[in-house]
Every structure is written in structure tokens, then in C-alpha cells.
Amino acid sequence: MILFNASFLVVACLLLTGRYIWKCASSPLRTLPGPKASLFTSLVLKVHEFRALRTRYVHSLHLRYGPVVRLAPNEVSFASLEGIKEIYASGGSGYDKTEFYDLFRVYERRTMFTTLKKEDVRKAVDGVGV
């Protein structure tokens, strides 16, 4: 059977690895400063997290690379007043939420907190009359 063929498994592994590398290398975060390994893996960050040294590690990266640092393929740290204002502005950041908020859905239904698209939140708020 073809699934148990060793060459098929090697080719499948190579294709999956190539796809992952392409995805990381074409990410919009690839241009941000940070350790080279952080472009492909979050393992270094997780090791520091496991050893309870994450904050020291992130601080050392900011000292080395500046106010914006890529920590992992999909994680960035900001250490500037402008970045804090942009992300945590009281009126919202203007960006859509990530799939992380799907963890907080109630019986698979969206709430104001779990709605991902900013325009959907705006429609809901307008409908309430706030």
C-alpha cells in the first residue's frame, strides 16, 4: 500500500517542511528584528517561559533589538509608548482579533468579547444604541 512506502513518507515530510518554511519566510512579521530562530519556532521562548525567565529574556531582546521585537513566528513584543497606545487604545486598536478569542465562545456562539471582526462589533454596538 502506498501509505506505508518509505519514499512516500519522506516526500510528504519534505513537502510539509517546505510549506512551513515558506509560510514563515513569507510572513509579514519576517522583517521585524529578533533572533533568527524566532522566525521559525517559538521553542526558545517556551524554554525561557518554562524556566520562569520569559520577562528577563524579552527584556534582553528589547535591549538588543529595540522597541519592537519578534519573539516567535506569530508573536511580537512592543516596548514603546506609541505601541502601547496603538494596541491598548480605549477606542480599540482598529485591528481584528485573532482566533485566540475562539477559546472563549459560549456554546459556540459569539459574544461582544469573542467577535473577531471589528465591523461586526461596531454593528452590534450600533444595534444596541450605545
Coordinates of C-alpha atoms in Angstrom, one line a residue:
M1 CA 0.0 0.0 0.0
I2 CA 1.3 3.5 -0.9
L3 CA 0.9 4.9 2.6
F4 CA 3.5 2.5 4.0
N5 CA 6.0 3.2 1.3
A6 CA 9.1 4.9 2.9
S7 CA 9.8 7.2 -0.1
F8 CA 6.2 8.4 0.1
L9 CA 6.7 9.3 3.8
V10 CA 10.0 11.1 3.0
V11 CA 8.4 13.1 0.2
A12 CA 5.4 14.0 2.4
C13 CA 7.7 15.2 5.2
L14 CA 9.8 17.3 2.8
L15 CA 6.6 18.9 1.3
L16 CA 5.2 19.7 4.8
T17 CA 8.6 21.1 6.0
G18 CA 8.9 23.2 2.8
R19 CA 5.4 24.5 3.2
Y20 CA 6.1 25.5 6.8
I21 CA 9.4 27.2 5.9
W22 CA 7.7 29.1 3.0
K23 CA 4.9 30.2 5.4
C24 CA 7.4 31.5 7.9
A25 CA 9.6 33.2 5.3
S26 CA 6.7 34.9 3.6
S27 CA 5.1 36.2 6.9
P28 CA 4.7 39.9 7.3
L29 CA 6.5 39.6 10.7
R30 CA 9.7 38.3 9.0
T31 CA 11.0 41.8 8.6
L32 CA 10.8 42.7 12.3
P33 CA 14.0 42.5 14.3
G34 CA 14.6 39.5 16.6
P35 CA 16.5 36.3 16.9
K36 CA 16.8 34.3 13.7
A37 CA 15.3 31.2 15.3
S38 CA 12.1 33.1 16.2
L39 CA 11.2 33.3 12.6
F40 CA 10.6 29.6 12.5
T41 CA 9.9 28.4 16.1
S42 CA 8.7 29.6 19.5
L43 CA 10.7 26.9 21.2
V44 CA 13.3 29.3 22.5
L45 CA 10.6 31.5 24.1
K46 CA 8.9 28.4 25.6
V47 CA 12.1 27.2 27.2
H48 CA 12.6 30.6 28.8
E49 CA 8.9 30.5 29.8
F50 CA 9.3 27.1 31.4
R51 CA 12.3 28.3 33.3
A52 CA 10.3 31.3 34.6
L53 CA 12.7 33.6 32.7
R54 CA 10.4 34.9 30.0
T55 CA 10.3 38.6 31.2
R56 CA 14.1 38.7 31.5
Y57 CA 14.5 37.1 28.1
V58 CA 12.1 39.5 26.4
H59 CA 13.7 42.5 28.2
S60 CA 17.2 41.4 26.9
L61 CA 15.8 41.1 23.4
H62 CA 14.4 44.7 23.7
L63 CA 17.8 45.9 24.9
R64 CA 19.5 44.2 21.9
Y65 CA 16.9 44.8 19.1
G66 CA 15.0 47.9 20.1
P67 CA 11.3 48.7 21.0
V68 CA 9.8 46.1 18.6
V69 CA 10.9 42.5 18.7
R70 CA 9.7 39.3 17.1
L71 CA 9.5 36.6 19.8
A72 CA 8.1 33.8 17.7
P73 CA 6.6 33.2 14.2
N74 CA 3.3 34.8 15.3
E75 CA 4.3 36.8 18.4
V76 CA 5.7 40.3 18.7
S77 CA 6.6 42.4 21.8
F78 CA 6.3 46.2 21.9
A79 CA 8.2 48.3 24.4
S80 CA 7.2 51.8 23.4
L81 CA 4.6 54.3 24.4
E82 CA 3.3 54.6 20.8
G83 CA 3.0 50.8 20.6
I84 CA 1.0 50.6 23.8
K85 CA -1.3 53.4 22.7
E86 CA -1.9 51.7 19.3
I87 CA -2.6 48.3 20.8
Y88 CA -4.4 49.2 24.0
A89 CA -6.3 52.4 23.0
S90 CA -9.6 52.8 24.8
G91 CA -11.4 53.2 21.4
G92 CA -9.9 50.0 20.2
S93 CA -6.8 49.3 18.1
G94 CA -8.6 49.2 14.8
Y95 CA -7.3 45.6 14.2
D96 CA -9.4 42.5 14.1
K97 CA -8.9 39.9 16.9
T98 CA -7.1 36.7 16.4
E99 CA -8.6 33.1 16.6
F100 CA -7.3 33.0 20.2
Y101 CA -10.7 34.6 21.2
D102 CA -12.5 31.5 19.9
L103 CA -11.5 29.8 23.1
F104 CA -14.0 32.0 25.0
R105 CA -17.1 31.3 22.9
V106 CA -20.1 30.3 24.9
Y107 CA -21.8 27.2 23.4
E108 CA -20.2 28.0 20.0
R109 CA -21.9 31.5 20.0
R110 CA -20.1 34.7 19.7
T111 CA -20.3 37.5 22.3
M112 CA -19.0 41.0 22.1
F113 CA -15.8 39.7 23.6
T114 CA -15.3 36.8 21.2
T115 CA -16.4 38.6 18.0
L116 CA -13.3 38.7 15.8
K117 CA -14.1 41.3 13.1
K118 CA -14.2 44.9 14.2
E119 CA -17.0 45.9 11.9
D120 CA -19.2 43.1 13.4
V121 CA -18.6 44.6 16.9
R122 CA -19.5 48.1 15.6
K123 CA -22.8 46.7 14.0
A124 CA -23.7 45.1 17.3
V125 CA -23.0 48.2 19.3
D126 CA -24.9 50.4 16.9
G127 CA -27.9 47.9 17.1
V128 CA -28.0 48.3 20.9
G129 CA -27.9 52.1 20.7
V130 CA -24.8 52.7 22.6

